[in-house]
Structure formats: structure tokens, C-alpha cells
CSV table of C-alpha atoms in Angstrom, one decimal:
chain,number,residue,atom,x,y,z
A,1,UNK,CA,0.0,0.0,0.0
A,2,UNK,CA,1.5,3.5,-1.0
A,3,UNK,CA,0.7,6.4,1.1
A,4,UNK,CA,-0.7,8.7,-1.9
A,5,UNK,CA,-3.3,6.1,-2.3
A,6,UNK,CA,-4.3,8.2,1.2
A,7,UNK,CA,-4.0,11.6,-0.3
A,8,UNK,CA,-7.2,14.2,-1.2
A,9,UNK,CA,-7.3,17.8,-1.5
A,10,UNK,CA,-8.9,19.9,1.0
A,11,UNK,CA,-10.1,23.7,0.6
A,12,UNK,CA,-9.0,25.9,3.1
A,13,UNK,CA,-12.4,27.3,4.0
A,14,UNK,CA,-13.4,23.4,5.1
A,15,UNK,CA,-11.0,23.4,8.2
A,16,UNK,CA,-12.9,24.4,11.3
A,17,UNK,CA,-10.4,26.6,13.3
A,18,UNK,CA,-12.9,27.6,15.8
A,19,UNK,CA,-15.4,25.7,17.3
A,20,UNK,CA,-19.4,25.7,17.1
A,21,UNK,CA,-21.5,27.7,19.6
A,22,UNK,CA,-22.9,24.2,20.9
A,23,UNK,CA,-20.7,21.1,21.3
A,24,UNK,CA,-24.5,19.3,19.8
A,25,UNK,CA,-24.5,21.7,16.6
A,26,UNK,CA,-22.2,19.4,14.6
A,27,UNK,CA,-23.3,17.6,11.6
A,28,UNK,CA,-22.9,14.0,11.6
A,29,UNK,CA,-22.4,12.0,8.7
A,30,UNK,CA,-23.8,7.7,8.5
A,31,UNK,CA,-21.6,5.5,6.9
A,32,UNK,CA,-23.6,2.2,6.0
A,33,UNK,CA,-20.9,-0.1,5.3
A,34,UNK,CA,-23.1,-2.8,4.0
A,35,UNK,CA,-25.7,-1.2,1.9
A,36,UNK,CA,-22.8,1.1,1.1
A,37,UNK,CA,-25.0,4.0,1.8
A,38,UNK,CA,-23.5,8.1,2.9
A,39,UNK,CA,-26.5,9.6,5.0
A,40,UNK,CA,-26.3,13.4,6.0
A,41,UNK,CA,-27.3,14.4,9.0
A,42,UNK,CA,-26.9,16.0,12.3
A,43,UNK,CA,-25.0,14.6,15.4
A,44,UNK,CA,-28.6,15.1,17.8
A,45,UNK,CA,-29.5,12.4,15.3
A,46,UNK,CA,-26.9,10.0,16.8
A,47,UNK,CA,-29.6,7.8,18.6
A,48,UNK,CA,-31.4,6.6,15.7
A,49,UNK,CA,-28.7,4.6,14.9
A,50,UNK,CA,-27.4,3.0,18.2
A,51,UNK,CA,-29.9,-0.1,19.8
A,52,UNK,CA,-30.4,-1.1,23.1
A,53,UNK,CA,-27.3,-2.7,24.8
A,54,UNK,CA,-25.3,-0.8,22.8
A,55,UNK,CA,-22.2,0.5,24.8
A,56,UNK,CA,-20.7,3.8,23.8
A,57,UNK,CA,-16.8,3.7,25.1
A,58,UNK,CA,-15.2,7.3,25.9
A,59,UNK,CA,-11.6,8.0,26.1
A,60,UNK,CA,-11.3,10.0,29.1
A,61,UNK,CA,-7.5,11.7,29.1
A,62,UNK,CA,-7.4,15.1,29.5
A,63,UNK,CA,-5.3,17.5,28.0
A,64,UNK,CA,-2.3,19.3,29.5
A,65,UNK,CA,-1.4,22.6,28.7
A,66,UNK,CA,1.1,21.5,26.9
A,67,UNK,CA,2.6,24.0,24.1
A,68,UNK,CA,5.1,26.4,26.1
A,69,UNK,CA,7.3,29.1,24.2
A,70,UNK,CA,11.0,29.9,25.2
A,71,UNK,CA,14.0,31.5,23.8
A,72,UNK,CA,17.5,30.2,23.0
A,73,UNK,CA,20.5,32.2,25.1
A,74,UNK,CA,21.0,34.0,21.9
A,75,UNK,CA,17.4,35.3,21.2
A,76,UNK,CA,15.8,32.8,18.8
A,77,UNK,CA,12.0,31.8,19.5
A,78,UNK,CA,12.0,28.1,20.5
A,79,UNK,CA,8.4,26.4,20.9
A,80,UNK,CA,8.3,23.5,23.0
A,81,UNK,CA,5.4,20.5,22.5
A,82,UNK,CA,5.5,18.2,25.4
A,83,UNK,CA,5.3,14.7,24.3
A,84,UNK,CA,4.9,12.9,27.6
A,85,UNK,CA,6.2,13.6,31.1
A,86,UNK,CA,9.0,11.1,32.2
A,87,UNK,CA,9.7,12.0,36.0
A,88,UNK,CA,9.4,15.3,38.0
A,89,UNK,CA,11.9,17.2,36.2
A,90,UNK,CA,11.7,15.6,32.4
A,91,UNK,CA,10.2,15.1,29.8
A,92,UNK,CA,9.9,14.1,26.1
A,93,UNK,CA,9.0,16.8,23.6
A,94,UNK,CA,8.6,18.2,19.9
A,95,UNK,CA,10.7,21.0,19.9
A,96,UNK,CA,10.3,24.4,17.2
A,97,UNK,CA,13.2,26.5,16.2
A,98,UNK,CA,14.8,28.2,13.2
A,99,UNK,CA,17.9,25.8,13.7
A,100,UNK,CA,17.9,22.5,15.2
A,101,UNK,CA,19.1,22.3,18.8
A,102,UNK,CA,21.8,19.7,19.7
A,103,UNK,CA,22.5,18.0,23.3
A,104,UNK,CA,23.8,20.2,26.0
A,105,UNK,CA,21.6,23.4,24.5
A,106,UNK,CA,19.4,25.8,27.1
A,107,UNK,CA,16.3,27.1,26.3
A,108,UNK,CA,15.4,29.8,28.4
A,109,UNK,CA,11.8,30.9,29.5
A,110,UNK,CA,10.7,33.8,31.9
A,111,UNK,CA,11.4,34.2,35.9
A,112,UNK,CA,15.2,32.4,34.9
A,113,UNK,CA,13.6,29.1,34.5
A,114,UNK,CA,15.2,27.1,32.1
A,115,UNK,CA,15.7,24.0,30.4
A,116,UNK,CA,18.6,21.8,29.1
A,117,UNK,CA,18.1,19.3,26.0
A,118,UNK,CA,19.6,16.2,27.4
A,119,UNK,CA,19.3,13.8,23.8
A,120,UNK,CA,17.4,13.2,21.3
A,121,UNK,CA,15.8,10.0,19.4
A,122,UNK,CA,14.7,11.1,15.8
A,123,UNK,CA,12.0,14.0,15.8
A,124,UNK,CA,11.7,13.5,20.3
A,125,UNK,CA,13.7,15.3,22.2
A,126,UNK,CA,13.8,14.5,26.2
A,127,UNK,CA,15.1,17.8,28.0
A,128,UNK,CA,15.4,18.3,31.7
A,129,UNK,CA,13.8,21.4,33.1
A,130,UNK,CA,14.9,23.5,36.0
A,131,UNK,CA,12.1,23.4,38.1
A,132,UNK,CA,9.3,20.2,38.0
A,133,UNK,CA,7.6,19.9,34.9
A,134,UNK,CA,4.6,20.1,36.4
A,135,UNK,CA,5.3,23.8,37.9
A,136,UNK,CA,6.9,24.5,34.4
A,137,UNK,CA,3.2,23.6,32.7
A,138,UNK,CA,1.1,25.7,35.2
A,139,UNK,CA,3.1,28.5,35.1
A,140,UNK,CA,4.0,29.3,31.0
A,141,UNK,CA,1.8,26.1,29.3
A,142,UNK,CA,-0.8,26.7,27.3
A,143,UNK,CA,-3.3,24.7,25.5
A,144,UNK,CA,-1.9,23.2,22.5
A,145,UNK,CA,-4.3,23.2,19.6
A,146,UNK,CA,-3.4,22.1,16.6
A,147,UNK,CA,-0.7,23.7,14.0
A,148,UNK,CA,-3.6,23.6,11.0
A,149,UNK,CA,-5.7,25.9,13.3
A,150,UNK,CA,-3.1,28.7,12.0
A,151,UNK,CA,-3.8,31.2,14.7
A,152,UNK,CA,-3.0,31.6,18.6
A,153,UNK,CA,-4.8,29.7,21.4
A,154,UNK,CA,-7.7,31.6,23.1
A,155,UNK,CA,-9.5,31.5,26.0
A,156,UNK,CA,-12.7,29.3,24.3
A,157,UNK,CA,-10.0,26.8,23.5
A,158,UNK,CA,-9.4,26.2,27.0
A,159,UNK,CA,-13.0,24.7,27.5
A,160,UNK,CA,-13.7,23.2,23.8
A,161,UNK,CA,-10.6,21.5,23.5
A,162,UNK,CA,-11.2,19.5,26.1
A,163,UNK,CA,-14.3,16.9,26.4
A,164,UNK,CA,-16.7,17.4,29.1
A,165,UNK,CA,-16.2,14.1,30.8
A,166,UNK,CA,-12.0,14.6,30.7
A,167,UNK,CA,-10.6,13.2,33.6
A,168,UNK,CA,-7.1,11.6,33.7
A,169,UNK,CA,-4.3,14.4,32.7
A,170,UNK,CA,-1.3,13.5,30.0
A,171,UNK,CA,-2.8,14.2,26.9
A,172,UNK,CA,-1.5,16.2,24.3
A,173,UNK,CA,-4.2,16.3,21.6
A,174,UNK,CA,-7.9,15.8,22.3
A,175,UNK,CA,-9.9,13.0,21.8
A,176,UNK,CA,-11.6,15.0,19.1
A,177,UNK,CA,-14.6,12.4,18.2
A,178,UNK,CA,-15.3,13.1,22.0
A,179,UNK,CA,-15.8,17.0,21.7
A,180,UNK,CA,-19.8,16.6,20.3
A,181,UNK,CA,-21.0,15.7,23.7
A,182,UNK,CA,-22.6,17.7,25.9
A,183,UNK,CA,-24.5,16.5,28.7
A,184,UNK,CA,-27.6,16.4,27.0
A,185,UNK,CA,-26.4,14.0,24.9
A,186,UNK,CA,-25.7,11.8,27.8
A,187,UNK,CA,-28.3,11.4,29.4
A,188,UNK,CA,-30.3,11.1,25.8
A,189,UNK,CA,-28.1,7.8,25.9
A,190,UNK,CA,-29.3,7.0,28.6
A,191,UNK,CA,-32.9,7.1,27.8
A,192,UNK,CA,-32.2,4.7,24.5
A,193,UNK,CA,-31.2,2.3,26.8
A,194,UNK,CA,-27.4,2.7,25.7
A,195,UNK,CA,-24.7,2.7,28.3
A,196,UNK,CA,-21.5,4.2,28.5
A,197,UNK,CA,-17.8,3.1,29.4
A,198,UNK,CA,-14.4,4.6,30.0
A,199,UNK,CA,-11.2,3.9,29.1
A,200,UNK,CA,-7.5,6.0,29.1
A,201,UNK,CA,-5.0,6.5,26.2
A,202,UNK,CA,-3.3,9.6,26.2
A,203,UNK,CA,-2.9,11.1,22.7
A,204,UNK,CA,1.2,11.4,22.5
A,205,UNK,CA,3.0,14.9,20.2
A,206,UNK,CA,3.5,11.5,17.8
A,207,UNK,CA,0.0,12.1,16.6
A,208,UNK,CA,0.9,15.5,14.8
A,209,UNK,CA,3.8,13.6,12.7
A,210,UNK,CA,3.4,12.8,9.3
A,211,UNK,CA,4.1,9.0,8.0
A,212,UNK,CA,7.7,8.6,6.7
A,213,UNK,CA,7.7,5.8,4.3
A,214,UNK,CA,6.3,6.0,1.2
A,215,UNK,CA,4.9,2.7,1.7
A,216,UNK,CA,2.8,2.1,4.6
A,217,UNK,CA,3.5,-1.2,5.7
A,218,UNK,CA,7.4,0.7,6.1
A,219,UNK,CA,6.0,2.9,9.1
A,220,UNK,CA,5.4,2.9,13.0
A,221,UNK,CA,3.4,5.0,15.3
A,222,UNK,CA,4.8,6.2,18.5
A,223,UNK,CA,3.9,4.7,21.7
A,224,UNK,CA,1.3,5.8,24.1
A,225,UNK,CA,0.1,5.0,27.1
A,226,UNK,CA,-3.5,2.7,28.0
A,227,UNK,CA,-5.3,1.8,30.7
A,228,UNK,CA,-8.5,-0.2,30.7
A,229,UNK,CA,-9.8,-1.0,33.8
A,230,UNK,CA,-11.7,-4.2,35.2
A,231,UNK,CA,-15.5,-1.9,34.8
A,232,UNK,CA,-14.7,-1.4,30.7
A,233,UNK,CA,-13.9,-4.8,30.5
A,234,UNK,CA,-16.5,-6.1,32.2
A,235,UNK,CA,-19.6,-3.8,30.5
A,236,UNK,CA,-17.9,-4.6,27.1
A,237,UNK,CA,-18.6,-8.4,27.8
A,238,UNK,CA,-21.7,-7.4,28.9
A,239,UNK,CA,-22.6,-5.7,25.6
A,240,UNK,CA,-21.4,-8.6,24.0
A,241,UNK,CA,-23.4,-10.9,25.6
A,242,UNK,CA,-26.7,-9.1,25.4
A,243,UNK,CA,-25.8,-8.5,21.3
A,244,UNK,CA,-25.5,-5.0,21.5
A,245,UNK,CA,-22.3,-3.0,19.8
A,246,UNK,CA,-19.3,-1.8,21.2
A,247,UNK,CA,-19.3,1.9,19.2
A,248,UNK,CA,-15.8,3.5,19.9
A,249,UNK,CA,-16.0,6.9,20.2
A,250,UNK,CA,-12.9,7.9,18.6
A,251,UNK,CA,-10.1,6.5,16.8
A,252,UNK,CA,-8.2,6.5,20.1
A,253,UNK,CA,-10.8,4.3,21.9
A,254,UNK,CA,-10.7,2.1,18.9
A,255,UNK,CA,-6.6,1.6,19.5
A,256,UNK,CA,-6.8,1.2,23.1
A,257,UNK,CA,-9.9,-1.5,22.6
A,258,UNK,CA,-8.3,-3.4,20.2
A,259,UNK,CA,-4.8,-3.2,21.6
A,260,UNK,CA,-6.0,-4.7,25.3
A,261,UNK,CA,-8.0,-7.5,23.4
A,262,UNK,CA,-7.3,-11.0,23.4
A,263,UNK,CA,-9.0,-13.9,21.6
A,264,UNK,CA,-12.4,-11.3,21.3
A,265,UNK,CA,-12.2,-10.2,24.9
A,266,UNK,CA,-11.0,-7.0,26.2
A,267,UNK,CA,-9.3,-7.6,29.6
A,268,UNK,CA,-8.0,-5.3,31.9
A,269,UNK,CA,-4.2,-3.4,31.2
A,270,UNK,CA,-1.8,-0.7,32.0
A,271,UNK,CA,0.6,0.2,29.9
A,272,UNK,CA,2.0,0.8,26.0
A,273,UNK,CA,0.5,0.4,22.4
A,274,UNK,CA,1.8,1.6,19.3
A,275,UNK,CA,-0.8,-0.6,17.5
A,276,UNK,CA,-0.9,0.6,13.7
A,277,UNK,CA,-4.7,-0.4,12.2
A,278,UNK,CA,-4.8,0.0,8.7
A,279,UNK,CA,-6.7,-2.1,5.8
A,280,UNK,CA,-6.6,-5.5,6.0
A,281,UNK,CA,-6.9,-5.3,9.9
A,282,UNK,CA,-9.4,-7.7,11.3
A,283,UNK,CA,-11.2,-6.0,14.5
A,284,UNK,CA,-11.9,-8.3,17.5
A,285,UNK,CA,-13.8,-6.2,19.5
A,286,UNK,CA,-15.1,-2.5,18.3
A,287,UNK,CA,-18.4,-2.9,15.8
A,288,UNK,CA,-18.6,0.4,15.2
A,289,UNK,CA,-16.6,4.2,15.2
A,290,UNK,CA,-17.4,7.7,15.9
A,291,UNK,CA,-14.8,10.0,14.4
A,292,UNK,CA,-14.1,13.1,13.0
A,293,UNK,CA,-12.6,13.6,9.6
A,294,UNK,CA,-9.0,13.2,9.5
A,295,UNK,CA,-5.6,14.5,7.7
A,296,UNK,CA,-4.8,13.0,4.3
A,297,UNK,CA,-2.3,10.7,4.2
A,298,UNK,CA,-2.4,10.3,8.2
A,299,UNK,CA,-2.6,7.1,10.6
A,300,UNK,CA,-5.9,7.3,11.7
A,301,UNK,CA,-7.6,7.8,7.6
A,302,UNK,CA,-6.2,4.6,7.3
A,303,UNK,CA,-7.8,3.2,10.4
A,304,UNK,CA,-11.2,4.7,9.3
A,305,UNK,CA,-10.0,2.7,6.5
A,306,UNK,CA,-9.7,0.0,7.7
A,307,UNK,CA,-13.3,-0.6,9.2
A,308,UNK,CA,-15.2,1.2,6.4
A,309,UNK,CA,-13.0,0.1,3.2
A,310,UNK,CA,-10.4,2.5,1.7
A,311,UNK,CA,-12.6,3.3,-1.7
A,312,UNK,CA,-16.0,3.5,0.7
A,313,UNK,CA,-14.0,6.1,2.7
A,314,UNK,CA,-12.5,7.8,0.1
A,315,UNK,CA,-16.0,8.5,-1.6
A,316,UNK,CA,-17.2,8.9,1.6
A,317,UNK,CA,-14.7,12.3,2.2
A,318,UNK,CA,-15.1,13.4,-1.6
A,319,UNK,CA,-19.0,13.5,-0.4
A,320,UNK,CA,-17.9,15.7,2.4
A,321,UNK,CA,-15.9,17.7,0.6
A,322,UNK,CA,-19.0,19.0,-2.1
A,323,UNK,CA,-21.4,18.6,0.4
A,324,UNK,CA,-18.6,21.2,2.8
A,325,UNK,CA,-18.6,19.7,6.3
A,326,UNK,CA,-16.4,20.9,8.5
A,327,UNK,CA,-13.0,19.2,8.5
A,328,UNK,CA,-10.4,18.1,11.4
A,329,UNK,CA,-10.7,18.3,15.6
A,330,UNK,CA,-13.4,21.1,15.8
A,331,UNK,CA,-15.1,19.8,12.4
A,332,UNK,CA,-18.1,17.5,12.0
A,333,UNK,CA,-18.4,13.7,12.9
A,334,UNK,CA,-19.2,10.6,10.6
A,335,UNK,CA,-20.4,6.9,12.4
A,336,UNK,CA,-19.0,4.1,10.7
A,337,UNK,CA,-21.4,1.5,10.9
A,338,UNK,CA,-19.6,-1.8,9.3
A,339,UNK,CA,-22.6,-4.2,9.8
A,340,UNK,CA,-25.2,-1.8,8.4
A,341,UNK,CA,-28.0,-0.2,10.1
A,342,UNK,CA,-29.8,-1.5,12.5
């Protein structure tokens, strides 16, 4: 598989840089794998197409204020992306300048607080700072939205890129797919007889790098960290027993479901996945996907791939595009049903 096989231009104007008043006011697009149908809606619609015993599982990370700005000694702007936190005092990050920085280099921010670049591995760098990282984030961190936003953070930003259910800090990026909800829309789930479950992977700076290798099979995603506890597990074996769906709400769910699977069962774990889902994947566990639209070329359009076939997607986001929803983390949603509707 090539990589341009993933590629499709985008106009400018499709990119939502800002979000919609209401979390709710998204459109939402049905993907009916099966009868091969594209249905246009809105995401209040979402309940028409979920069942009883259906289980809706959440990422719940929450993002960090992650993006913080320094200088170099000599005066050059240096933009720091924390990756993940390694101990008190370092940490793993994407680092910004008009020269690359070798080992041993300083980056200076305000109050003389400062940091040192102690190596780095490829496009990571890990750099020790001189007060705890955590101190470091709350005082000069701020929320890092995405580089295609092409404008500053604000204060909305603060609240809309972050979902309302966010609990366990360390991501860098938000669950985007996750963003729709308000608490409306919960409880709605409720009354359709649809339950909910949660589960951890925090979204690593990896997820803003672009594939490598022209061909696909050629690249690896960076590692992030999962943990699904013994109440996911058990309501997804639940689900399955009654015959309702696991929907994964967000390509992040989807990795941390499938990663902590084994022989069809989702069991209880802590720890790494750099699981790489792309066509010709066979999924043990997730029936169904909630996502946003995604990057050409990227990881997770070949995940979307993956469950909805590459040419069904690909017509799929040409429809989008003439039919102009809203692209990327504040854009609109599609639900990838693989079985058809119910």
C-alpha cells in the first residue's frame, strides 16, 4: 500500500479553526458499510442509529497545557510540545526553532527558569527542566491546539478542546470524536437504553507527525500509554453478551480497545500500544466508530479505513468535501457503521 493512495485535497475554507456555539451543533455523517450507503445528518441524530445494549466507550484523558514558548540564550524563538512527562523534572518533547538544537543546548523561558536538551531520538527530544515539569506547565503552558488551526490559542480553547467528561491528565491532543458531547447527549443515551464506558489513552505529540515511508507497511506510530480498567472490560462483555455493539468513540478508543484485546475479549491493562490499524486489519472487538474527519495521508484515515474500506471512505470524504462539512478536531463527525444499520 502507497501512502498517496491516502492523499485528497482539502479547501482551506473546510477546516474548522474555531469551534461551534454548541458542542451538539455538529453535523454527523452515516456511513452504511453494507448497503454502502452516505446519510447526512446532524449529530442530535446520533440515537437513531445506536440499539439497546449498545455501549458507547469514551476516552477519558485530558489535555495538558502542553505548548510552552521559550528562547535560545542568543534570542531565537524556540516552541516546545511536550510529548509525555517522564519523571518530575523531564520530559519528552517536539521541539520548534529556526535551527535545530543539539544535546547540551538551554532554552530559556521567563522568571530564569530554564531548560537543558539532554538527547534526542529522531524528531523527540527529552530535556530536563529546572524546576518540575509540572510547575513548568502551570506557570507558562498553554493549551496546544493544533498547527492547521493557524492562529493563537484563546481563551474558548481552553474549554472546547477538552471533552466534558475529561478526567485523567497526560494528553497532548484531544480525543476530538469526543468533543460533540454535551450533557444532553448523555443522558439522551441513557434514555435509548445505551450505556457508557471509559477507558485511558493519552494522545502522545506523535499524533501530529506525518508518515515517513512512502509505503505504509514501512511505518510505526509512536507509543502511548492505555489503561483499561476491570468496569470497561467487564460492561464490554456485557454488551457482547446481550448482542449490543461496542461503538468506539474515537479512533483513540478504537486503538486502546483493540490493543488490550485478546482472543475477542477485552481484559484489563496498564501500559504501552503503538498498535498501527490499517486495511486488511481484522477487529476483535469495536463494531462500530465515531470520528471526526481526519488528515490526508495520516494514521488514523487509514484506520477509518480499515473498518469502512479504503474506496468506501475515500467517496465517503469526496461527499464531504461537495457537500462542505467541517473538516479536522473542531469539524463535524461521521459513524461508521460496518454491519449496516440496525
Amino acid at each position: 500500500m502507497s501512502l498517496s493512495d491516502y492523499n485528497f485535497s482539502l479547501p482551506d475554507d473546510l477546516i474548522a479553526r474555531f469551534p461551534l456555539k454548541n458542542r451538539r451543533d455538529s453535523r454527523l455523517m452515516i456511513l452504511d458499510c453494507y448497503e454502502k450507503k452516505i446519510i447526512d445528518s446532524e449529530f442530535t441524530s446520533l440515537y437513531r442509529y445506536t440499539a439497546p445494549n449498545d455501549l458507547l466507550v469514551f476516552n477519558d484523558t485530558k489535555v495538558i497545557n502542553a505548548r510552552i514558548f521559550g528562547n535560545k540564550p542568543t534570542g531565537g524563538k524556540v516552541e516546545i510540545l511536550i510529548e509525555r512527562v517522564i519523571d518530575k523534572w523531564t520530559a519528552d518533547v517536539l521541539i520548534k526553532a529556526n535551527k535545530s538544537l543539539p544535546a547540551g543546548a538551554k532554552i530559556l523561558f521567563e522568571s530564569d527558569q530554564y531548560a537543558i536538551i539532554l538527547s534526542k531520538n529522531e524528531k523527540i527530544f527529552r530535556i530536563k527542566f529546572s524546576i518540575p515539569v509540572a510547575k513548568q506547565i502551570e506557570k507558562s503552558g498553554q493549551i496546544p491546539i493544533p498547527s492547521y488551526f493557524n492562529r493563537p490559542s484563546n481563551d474558548s480553547d481552553i474549554d472546547r478542546y477538552q471533552t466534558i467528561y475529561a478526567k485523567n491528565s497526560g494528553a497532548v491532543a484531544a480525543p476530538t470524536a469526543g468533543l460533540h458531547f454535551d450533557e444532553d447527549m448523555f443522558q439522551q443515551s441513557l434514555s435509548s437504553n445505551v450505556s457508557h464506558a471509559f477507558i485511558t489513552l493519552h494522545i502522545g505529540a506523535g499524533t501530529f507527525l506525518p508518515l515517513k515511508n512512502k509505503n505504509i507497511d514501512e511505518n510505526k506510530l509512536h507509543s502511548e500509554y492505555i489503561q483499561v480498567s476491570k468496569n470497561a472490560s467487564d460492561s464490554i462483555a456485557k454488551a457482547k453478551k446481550n448482542n449490543g455493539r461496542v461503538i468506539a468513540i474515537g479512533t483513540t478508543s478504537t486503538r486502546a480497545l483493540e490493543s488490550a484485546s485478546k482472543d475477542n475479549v477485552v481484559l484489563p491493562c496498564q501500559g504501552e500500544t503503538s498498535i498501527f490499524i490499517k486495511p486488511g486489519y481484522k477487529f476483535r472487538v469495536v463494531d462500530a466508530l465515531l470520528t471526526n474527519f481526519h488528515l490526508p495521508m495520516s494514521s488514523l484515515l487509514m484506520l477509518v479505513s480499515a473498518m469502512a474500506g479504503k474506496k468506501f471512505i475515500m467517496k465517503a470524504y469526496n461527499h464531504a468535501i461537495n457537500k462542505k462539512y467541517r473538516f479536522y478536531s473542531y469539524g463535524d463527525a461521521m459513524l461508521i457503521l460496518p454491519k449496516g444499520i440496525k
